[in-house]
Amino acid sequence: MKRIYLDNASTTEMHPDVIESMVDVMKNNYGNASSTHIFGRQAKALIEMARKNIAGLFNVSPAEIFFTSSGTESNNLVIRSCVKDLGVTRIVTSGIEHKCVVETIAEMEKLDNVTVERVKILSDGSIDHNNLEEILKSSDNKTLVSLMHANNEIGNLLDIEQVSSLCKEQNAYFHTDTVQSIAHYKLDFKAMDIDFASCSAHKFHGPKGIGFVYVRRSIPVHAIITGGGQERMLRSGTENVYGIVGMEKALQLAYANLERDTQYLRELKSYAIEALKNKIPEIAFNGKSGDIDNSLHTLLSIRLPFKDNLIGFELELNGIAISQGSACSSGASKVSSVIQSLFPKEVIENITPLRVSFSIYNTKNDIDVLVESLKKITEKYLQSIEQVSIDS
Ligand code: PLP
């Protein structure tokens, strides 16, 4: 049976050229970048070249890019160091951020001097900008706003420019988690006027265990991981040279083919929306996910009008790998907090949310198989519900 992978928001298949670039480094550049001999200097040169190339893609200076192990670490670094080093005593965020942001901010909230305010989420899953403005204007405390660019479960996109200009006006730092949007959209960090951004390579056909954080020049944050002082004292630990080179390669490939791939993915998502609507009229889309122009084109969040906790297994029997929500923490099929924040409890108890996430390696045939499987599952469920009502 052919296996179909539709869980690209969890992680992606690595591009063969990325693997090749990494293997080359593993074989030929095994030096420690901190060593002063030739092996170390060669490794260091690869890192600095990657930093320069990556910075160029986001229109920032190489001095503003710091390599980390993941999106999780990048988000932790920003949030924790803003409190520790910048005197931030108020964090403004939302309830639909990734768990690594939610949990880190919850820890900050336990500190005596930090308050956390959560922006209202509208019924379509977007941030209530008026509420954000009200919150920001309500206090002069030193504030960090942390709001993600693209939601990893429903695909809603934040209006970054609007939020960053509001933060500017109100003198607040602005951090955005760009883990799901980087490499799928052209992001000019300078023009977007943001202070911090987080990235993770495994979401765009790069390797796992490597990411970066963008820190606007001259913001004096310090390390949360201390030791040998690598990454200009901001992140200690021997550099993951092949990971950094792999991430650089994956980003270069993504941006070289951005237009072509965006068109392909938009077509694939539109095809999926139409096919699902035609074959399963009972289906609905979560957040802004069904609106192709206003949501992440790599992600479609759907819901079926019945509760089926085993749907993941049923789809897997048909060869389809899909997620029922965020797969970042555990395999649990519990309805995610993001979906829970969109619907009342009675609705949650009677729906099955599913996250379909695409990559350039998916085809329309993959979508056809998914739609047919979901159609059969839906018919079976609706028939059994009908049967119960006739019997009773
Ligand atoms: N932020 C978002 C929006 C994500 O989707 C993820 C992973 O799913 C992360 C952060 C965490 O990134 P990493 O897997 O590199 O720790």
Short mmCIF file of C-alpha atoms and ligand atoms in Angstrom, two decimals:
data_model
loop_
_atom_site.label_atom_id
_atom_site.label_comp_id
_atom_site.label_asym_id
_atom_site.label_seq_id
_atom_site.Cartn_x
_atom_site.Cartn_y
_atom_site.Cartn_z
CA MET A 1 0.00 0.00 0.00
CA LYS A 2 1.29 3.46 -0.92
CA ARG A 3 1.65 5.65 2.12
CA ILE A 4 0.42 9.22 1.86
CA TYR A 5 1.96 11.83 4.11
CA LEU A 6 -0.34 14.78 4.81
CA ASP A 7 1.20 15.95 8.07
CA ASN A 8 3.71 18.48 6.82
CA ALA A 9 2.92 21.02 9.54
CA SER A 10 4.42 18.48 11.97
CA THR A 11 7.53 17.94 9.94
CA THR A 12 8.59 17.53 6.32
CA GLU A 13 10.55 15.12 4.20
CA MET A 14 14.08 16.40 3.65
CA HIS A 15 14.99 17.60 0.17
CA PRO A 16 17.64 15.33 -1.43
CA ASP A 17 19.92 18.33 -2.09
CA VAL A 18 19.72 19.23 1.60
CA ILE A 19 20.78 15.71 2.58
CA GLU A 20 23.62 15.86 0.08
CA SER A 21 24.89 19.17 1.44
CA MET A 22 24.80 17.82 4.98
CA VAL A 23 26.54 14.55 4.16
CA ASP A 24 29.28 16.51 2.48
CA VAL A 25 29.82 18.52 5.67
CA MET A 26 29.72 15.38 7.84
CA LYS A 27 32.40 13.77 5.69
CA ASN A 28 34.63 16.72 5.01
CA ASN A 29 34.08 19.36 7.71
CA TYR A 30 33.99 17.69 11.07
CA GLY A 31 35.99 20.36 12.85
CA ASN A 32 34.73 22.17 15.93
CA ALA A 33 34.01 25.75 14.86
CA SER A 34 35.62 27.04 18.06
CA SER A 35 38.99 25.44 17.26
CA THR A 36 41.62 27.80 15.94
CA HIS A 37 43.26 25.26 13.62
CA ILE A 38 42.28 24.73 9.98
CA PHE A 39 39.54 22.18 10.77
CA GLY A 40 37.86 24.63 13.10
CA ARG A 41 38.34 27.57 10.77
CA GLN A 42 36.74 25.66 7.89
CA ALA A 43 33.72 24.78 10.02
CA LYS A 44 33.48 28.40 11.20
CA ALA A 45 33.62 29.63 7.59
CA LEU A 46 30.66 27.40 6.66
CA ILE A 47 28.65 28.73 9.59
CA GLU A 48 29.39 32.35 8.81
CA MET A 49 28.60 31.89 5.12
CA ALA A 50 25.26 30.29 6.08
CA ARG A 51 24.53 33.15 8.48
CA LYS A 52 25.24 35.71 5.77
CA ASN A 53 23.09 33.91 3.18
CA ILE A 54 20.21 33.36 5.58
CA ALA A 55 20.31 36.98 6.79
CA GLY A 56 20.17 38.13 3.16
CA LEU A 57 16.94 36.19 2.58
CA PHE A 58 15.22 38.16 5.35
CA ASN A 59 16.87 41.50 4.59
CA VAL A 60 18.69 41.69 7.92
CA SER A 61 22.29 41.79 9.02
CA PRO A 62 24.18 38.51 9.72
CA ALA A 63 24.81 39.90 13.21
CA GLU A 64 21.07 39.63 13.86
CA ILE A 65 20.82 35.87 13.17
CA PHE A 66 21.61 33.35 15.95
CA PHE A 67 21.51 29.60 15.42
CA THR A 68 19.57 27.50 17.93
CA SER A 69 18.45 23.89 18.16
CA SER A 70 14.79 24.48 17.27
CA GLY A 71 11.77 26.73 17.09
CA THR A 72 11.10 25.77 20.69
CA GLU A 73 14.50 27.01 21.83
CA SER A 74 14.21 30.21 19.80
CA ASN A 75 10.86 31.02 21.38
CA ASN A 76 12.18 30.21 24.85
CA LEU A 77 15.23 32.40 24.30
CA VAL A 78 13.17 35.43 23.30
CA ILE A 79 10.53 35.18 26.01
CA ARG A 80 12.84 34.29 28.88
CA SER A 81 15.54 36.80 27.99
CA CYS A 82 13.06 39.63 27.52
CA VAL A 83 11.98 39.14 31.13
CA LYS A 84 15.49 38.46 32.42
CA ASP A 85 17.43 41.14 30.53
CA LEU A 86 15.09 43.82 29.23
CA GLY A 87 12.96 44.47 32.27
CA VAL A 88 9.78 43.23 30.60
CA THR A 89 7.07 42.95 33.25
CA ARG A 90 4.07 42.43 30.98
CA ILE A 91 3.60 39.86 28.23
CA VAL A 92 0.73 40.15 25.77
CA THR A 93 -0.03 36.95 23.91
CA SER A 94 -2.93 34.75 22.80
CA GLY A 95 -4.37 31.41 23.82
CA ILE A 96 -3.72 29.91 20.38
CA GLU A 97 0.07 30.10 20.32
CA HIS A 98 2.25 27.00 19.98
CA LYS A 99 2.69 25.04 23.19
CA CYS A 100 6.33 26.11 23.55
CA VAL A 101 5.19 29.74 23.73
CA VAL A 102 2.13 29.03 25.89
CA GLU A 103 4.11 26.99 28.43
CA THR A 104 7.06 29.37 28.57
CA ILE A 105 4.81 32.37 29.12
CA ALA A 106 2.86 30.42 31.76
CA GLU A 107 6.16 29.94 33.59
CA MET A 108 6.94 33.64 33.35
CA GLU A 109 3.48 34.35 34.75
CA LYS A 110 4.46 32.58 37.96
CA LEU A 111 7.12 35.24 38.60
CA ASP A 112 5.98 37.91 41.04
CA ASN A 113 6.80 40.81 38.75
CA VAL A 114 5.30 39.55 35.47
CA THR A 115 1.69 39.84 34.36
CA VAL A 116 0.31 38.18 31.26
CA GLU A 117 -2.61 39.40 29.17
CA ARG A 118 -4.24 37.29 26.48
CA VAL A 119 -5.79 38.95 23.46
CA LYS A 120 -9.34 37.97 22.52
CA ILE A 121 -9.69 35.53 19.67
CA LEU A 122 -12.56 36.12 17.24
CA SER A 123 -14.80 33.25 16.12
CA ASP A 124 -12.81 32.87 12.89
CA GLY A 125 -9.64 32.30 14.93
CA SER A 126 -8.12 35.71 14.26
CA ILE A 127 -6.71 38.13 16.78
CA ASP A 128 -9.04 40.92 17.91
CA HIS A 129 -6.91 43.92 16.95
CA ASN A 130 -9.11 46.38 18.86
CA ASN A 131 -8.65 44.34 21.98
CA LEU A 132 -4.89 44.19 21.40
CA GLU A 133 -4.83 47.97 21.08
CA GLU A 134 -6.88 48.41 24.26
CA ILE A 135 -4.57 46.08 26.18
CA LEU A 136 -1.45 47.83 24.95
CA LYS A 137 -2.81 51.27 25.80
CA SER A 138 -3.92 50.20 29.27
CA SER A 139 -0.47 50.19 30.87
CA ASP A 140 2.99 51.72 30.59
CA ASN A 141 4.73 48.63 31.90
CA LYS A 142 7.56 47.37 29.73
CA THR A 143 5.79 44.96 27.41
CA LEU A 144 6.59 42.07 25.11
CA VAL A 145 3.94 41.12 22.53
CA SER A 146 4.32 37.52 21.39
CA LEU A 147 1.93 36.50 18.59
CA MET A 148 2.56 33.86 15.95
CA HIS A 149 2.58 34.68 12.24
CA ALA A 150 0.86 31.51 10.98
CA ASN A 151 -1.13 29.30 13.30
CA ASN A 152 0.09 25.71 13.18
CA GLU A 153 -3.37 24.21 13.66
CA ILE A 154 -5.81 26.38 11.74
CA GLY A 155 -3.47 28.25 9.41
CA ASN A 156 -4.69 31.78 10.26
CA LEU A 157 -2.21 34.50 9.36
CA LEU A 158 -1.45 37.47 11.59
CA ASP A 159 -1.33 40.92 10.03
CA ILE A 160 2.28 41.44 11.09
CA GLU A 161 2.59 45.01 9.82
CA GLN A 162 -0.50 46.10 11.72
CA VAL A 163 0.68 44.49 14.96
CA SER A 164 4.25 45.72 14.62
CA SER A 165 3.18 49.31 14.04
CA LEU A 166 0.87 49.12 17.04
CA CYS A 167 3.76 47.77 19.13
CA LYS A 168 5.98 50.56 17.88
CA GLU A 169 3.40 53.21 18.81
CA GLN A 170 2.99 51.73 22.27
CA ASN A 171 6.69 51.14 22.82
CA ALA A 172 6.36 47.36 23.16
CA TYR A 173 8.76 44.69 21.93
CA PHE A 174 7.26 42.46 19.24
CA HIS A 175 8.13 38.78 18.87
CA THR A 176 6.55 36.61 16.21
CA ASP A 177 6.84 32.84 15.86
CA THR A 178 7.37 32.36 12.13
CA VAL A 179 7.99 28.60 12.33
CA GLN A 180 5.04 27.72 10.07
CA SER A 181 5.39 30.60 7.60
CA ILE A 182 9.11 30.88 6.93
CA ALA A 183 10.06 29.48 3.52
CA HIS A 184 6.42 29.65 2.39
CA TYR A 185 6.19 33.46 2.31
CA LYS A 186 8.68 36.19 1.54
CA LEU A 187 9.43 37.71 4.93
CA ASP A 188 11.38 40.93 5.14
CA PHE A 189 12.05 41.25 8.86
CA LYS A 190 13.35 44.77 8.47
CA ALA A 191 10.32 46.06 6.55
CA MET A 192 8.01 44.18 8.89
CA ASP A 193 9.62 46.11 11.72
CA ILE A 194 9.71 43.23 14.18
CA ASP A 195 12.11 42.75 17.07
CA PHE A 196 12.33 38.95 17.26
CA ALA A 197 11.38 36.03 14.98
CA SER A 198 11.77 32.27 15.42
CA CYS A 199 12.48 29.63 12.81
CA SER A 200 12.84 25.84 12.60
CA ALA A 201 14.37 24.04 9.59
CA HIS A 202 12.39 20.81 9.68
CA LYS A 203 9.20 22.57 8.60
CA PHE A 204 10.56 23.34 5.12
CA HIS A 205 12.38 20.18 4.02
CA GLY A 206 15.43 20.89 6.17
CA PRO A 207 16.83 18.85 9.06
CA LYS A 208 15.45 18.51 12.58
CA GLY A 209 17.33 19.95 15.54
CA ILE A 210 18.29 23.26 13.97
CA GLY A 211 16.65 26.66 13.83
CA PHE A 212 17.48 30.28 14.32
CA VAL A 213 16.27 33.33 16.12
CA TYR A 214 16.31 36.80 14.63
CA VAL A 215 17.10 39.47 17.22
CA ARG A 216 16.95 43.05 16.04
CA ARG A 217 20.36 44.65 16.34
CA SER A 218 21.20 46.35 19.58
CA ILE A 219 18.49 44.70 21.68
CA PRO A 220 20.60 43.62 24.65
CA VAL A 221 19.30 40.12 25.37
CA HIS A 222 21.61 37.49 26.83
CA ALA A 223 21.83 33.72 26.75
CA ILE A 224 19.52 31.28 28.47
CA ILE A 225 21.95 28.44 27.65
CA THR A 226 25.36 29.39 28.97
CA GLY A 227 28.75 27.79 28.56
CA GLY A 228 31.41 28.26 25.89
CA GLY A 229 29.92 31.51 24.60
CA GLN A 230 29.20 30.40 21.05
CA GLU A 231 26.87 32.44 18.83
CA ARG A 232 28.38 35.67 20.12
CA MET A 233 27.52 34.73 23.70
CA LEU A 234 23.80 34.32 22.98
CA ARG A 235 23.67 30.53 22.71
CA SER A 236 26.39 28.28 24.05
CA GLY A 237 26.99 24.76 22.73
CA THR A 238 29.18 23.42 19.93
CA GLU A 239 27.59 24.48 16.66
CA ASN A 240 25.63 21.96 14.60
CA VAL A 241 27.53 22.70 11.39
CA TYR A 242 25.79 20.20 9.11
CA GLY A 243 22.41 21.25 10.52
CA ILE A 244 23.18 24.91 9.83
CA VAL A 245 24.35 24.12 6.29
CA GLY A 246 21.27 21.94 5.73
CA MET A 247 18.97 24.72 6.92
CA GLU A 248 20.75 27.23 4.66
CA LYS A 249 20.31 24.87 1.69
CA ALA A 250 16.63 24.24 2.46
CA LEU A 251 15.94 27.97 2.71
CA GLN A 252 17.80 28.73 -0.50
CA LEU A 253 15.85 26.05 -2.36
CA ALA A 254 12.56 27.27 -0.92
CA TYR A 255 13.17 30.88 -1.87
CA ALA A 256 14.56 30.04 -5.32
CA ASN A 257 11.31 28.18 -6.08
CA LEU A 258 8.93 30.25 -3.98
CA GLU A 259 6.63 31.43 -6.75
CA ARG A 260 6.34 28.03 -8.44
CA ASP A 261 5.85 26.15 -5.17
CA THR A 262 3.33 28.67 -3.82
CA GLN A 263 1.25 28.31 -6.95
CA TYR A 264 1.44 24.52 -6.75
CA LEU A 265 0.45 24.44 -3.09
CA ARG A 266 -2.38 26.93 -3.54
CA GLU A 267 -3.77 24.81 -6.37
CA LEU A 268 -3.46 21.67 -4.27
CA LYS A 269 -5.24 23.30 -1.33
CA SER A 270 -8.01 24.71 -3.55
CA TYR A 271 -8.43 21.28 -5.11
CA ALA A 272 -8.73 19.73 -1.64
CA ILE A 273 -11.30 22.33 -0.53
CA GLU A 274 -13.46 21.81 -3.62
CA ALA A 275 -13.20 18.01 -3.53
CA LEU A 276 -14.08 17.87 0.16
CA LYS A 277 -17.04 20.25 -0.28
CA ASN A 278 -18.35 18.30 -3.28
CA LYS A 279 -17.97 14.80 -1.89
CA ILE A 280 -18.70 15.49 1.77
CA PRO A 281 -21.20 18.38 2.03
CA GLU A 282 -21.29 17.96 5.82
CA ILE A 283 -17.63 19.00 6.15
CA ALA A 284 -16.62 22.43 7.47
CA PHE A 285 -13.35 24.34 7.78
CA ASN A 286 -11.87 25.77 10.96
CA GLY A 287 -10.66 29.32 11.44
CA LYS A 288 -9.89 30.99 8.12
CA SER A 289 -8.51 27.77 6.73
CA GLY A 290 -11.10 27.46 3.96
CA ASP A 291 -10.22 30.95 2.66
CA ILE A 292 -7.28 30.33 0.36
CA ASP A 293 -6.20 33.98 0.18
CA ASN A 294 -6.20 34.56 3.91
CA SER A 295 -4.67 31.43 5.37
CA LEU A 296 -1.53 29.35 5.20
CA HIS A 297 -1.52 27.54 1.83
CA THR A 298 0.22 24.52 3.32
CA LEU A 299 -2.56 23.76 5.80
CA LEU A 300 -6.26 22.92 5.76
CA SER A 301 -8.07 22.50 9.05
CA ILE A 302 -11.36 20.63 8.73
CA ARG A 303 -14.06 19.22 10.97
CA LEU A 304 -16.51 16.41 10.53
CA PRO A 305 -19.94 16.66 12.18
CA PHE A 306 -19.53 13.65 14.49
CA LYS A 307 -17.12 12.39 17.10
CA ASP A 308 -14.66 9.76 15.93
CA ASN A 309 -11.68 9.38 18.23
CA LEU A 310 -10.32 6.59 16.07
CA ILE A 311 -10.27 8.49 12.80
CA GLY A 312 -6.48 8.72 12.77
CA PHE A 313 -6.24 4.93 12.88
CA GLU A 314 -8.98 4.48 10.28
CA LEU A 315 -7.17 6.80 7.89
CA GLU A 316 -3.90 5.06 8.58
CA LEU A 317 -5.48 1.78 7.51
CA ASN A 318 -5.98 3.47 4.15
CA GLY A 319 -2.34 4.55 4.10
CA ILE A 320 -2.95 8.17 5.10
CA ALA A 321 -0.86 9.89 7.78
CA ILE A 322 -2.63 12.93 9.13
CA SER A 323 -2.86 14.84 12.37
CA GLN A 324 -5.86 15.55 14.56
CA GLY A 325 -4.22 18.69 15.83
CA SER A 326 -0.73 19.76 16.73
CA ALA A 327 1.63 16.77 16.78
CA CYS A 328 4.40 18.66 18.48
CA SER A 329 3.95 17.29 21.94
CA SER A 330 2.36 13.86 21.99
CA GLY A 331 0.32 11.45 19.91
CA ALA A 332 -2.75 12.16 21.99
CA SER A 333 -5.99 12.52 20.06
CA LYS A 334 -7.51 14.95 22.55
CA VAL A 335 -9.03 18.01 20.87
CA SER A 336 -6.36 20.69 20.89
CA SER A 337 -6.63 23.87 22.91
CA VAL A 338 -6.67 25.92 19.69
CA ILE A 339 -9.79 24.16 18.39
CA GLN A 340 -11.30 24.28 21.89
CA SER A 341 -10.89 28.04 21.97
CA LEU A 342 -12.98 28.36 18.78
CA PHE A 343 -16.09 26.41 19.76
CA PRO A 344 -18.33 25.91 22.79
CA LYS A 345 -17.96 22.65 24.70
CA GLU A 346 -21.19 21.13 23.28
CA VAL A 347 -19.86 21.60 19.76
CA ILE A 348 -16.43 20.17 20.59
CA GLU A 349 -18.07 17.02 21.93
CA ASN A 350 -19.71 16.39 18.56
CA ILE A 351 -17.01 17.14 16.01
CA THR A 352 -13.83 15.52 14.72
CA PRO A 353 -11.19 18.10 13.79
CA LEU A 354 -8.45 17.12 11.37
CA ARG A 355 -5.40 18.99 10.14
CA VAL A 356 -4.37 18.26 6.57
CA SER A 357 -0.99 19.77 5.76
CA PHE A 358 0.63 19.70 2.36
CA SER A 359 4.06 19.91 0.81
CA ILE A 360 5.38 20.04 -2.73
CA TYR A 361 5.75 16.27 -2.57
CA ASN A 362 1.94 15.79 -2.38
CA THR A 363 -0.21 15.30 -5.46
CA LYS A 364 -3.89 15.60 -6.36
CA ASN A 365 -4.01 11.83 -6.25
CA ASP A 366 -3.10 11.98 -2.53
CA ILE A 367 -6.03 14.34 -2.02
CA ASP A 368 -8.38 12.00 -3.93
CA VAL A 369 -7.43 9.10 -1.65
CA LEU A 370 -7.97 11.25 1.44
CA VAL A 371 -11.35 12.52 0.24
CA GLU A 372 -12.59 9.03 -0.66
CA SER A 373 -11.53 7.69 2.75
CA LEU A 374 -13.17 10.56 4.62
CA LYS A 375 -16.32 10.17 2.54
CA LYS A 376 -16.61 6.49 3.48
CA ILE A 377 -15.97 7.21 7.16
CA THR A 378 -18.54 10.03 7.14
CA GLU A 379 -21.21 7.90 5.39
CA LYS A 380 -20.64 5.07 7.84
CA TYR A 381 -21.01 7.41 10.79
CA LEU A 382 -24.04 9.26 9.52
CA GLN A 383 -25.75 5.93 8.71
CA SER A 384 -25.05 4.59 12.19
CA ILE A 385 -26.45 7.79 13.75
CA GLU A 386 -29.57 7.47 11.55
CA GLN A 387 -29.92 3.83 12.55
CA VAL A 388 -29.75 4.69 16.25
CA SER A 389 -32.45 7.34 15.85
CA ILE A 390 -34.72 4.89 13.92
CA ASP A 391 -34.14 2.16 16.53
CA SER A 392 -34.93 4.44 19.40
N1 PLP B 1 6.16 27.07 16.70
C1 PLP B 1 5.28 26.55 15.84
C2 PLP B 1 4.23 27.44 15.25
C3 PLP B 1 5.33 25.20 15.48
O1 PLP B 1 4.45 24.70 14.63
C4 PLP B 1 6.36 24.39 16.05
C5 PLP B 1 6.41 22.95 15.75
O2 PLP B 1 5.44 22.34 15.37
C6 PLP B 1 7.25 24.98 16.94
C7 PLP B 1 7.13 26.32 17.24
C8 PLP B 1 8.36 24.19 17.56
O3 PLP B 1 9.41 24.01 16.65
P1 PLP B 1 10.47 22.82 16.89
O4 PLP B 1 9.78 21.57 16.45
O5 PLP B 1 11.62 23.18 16.02
O6 PLP B 1 10.81 22.83 18.33
#
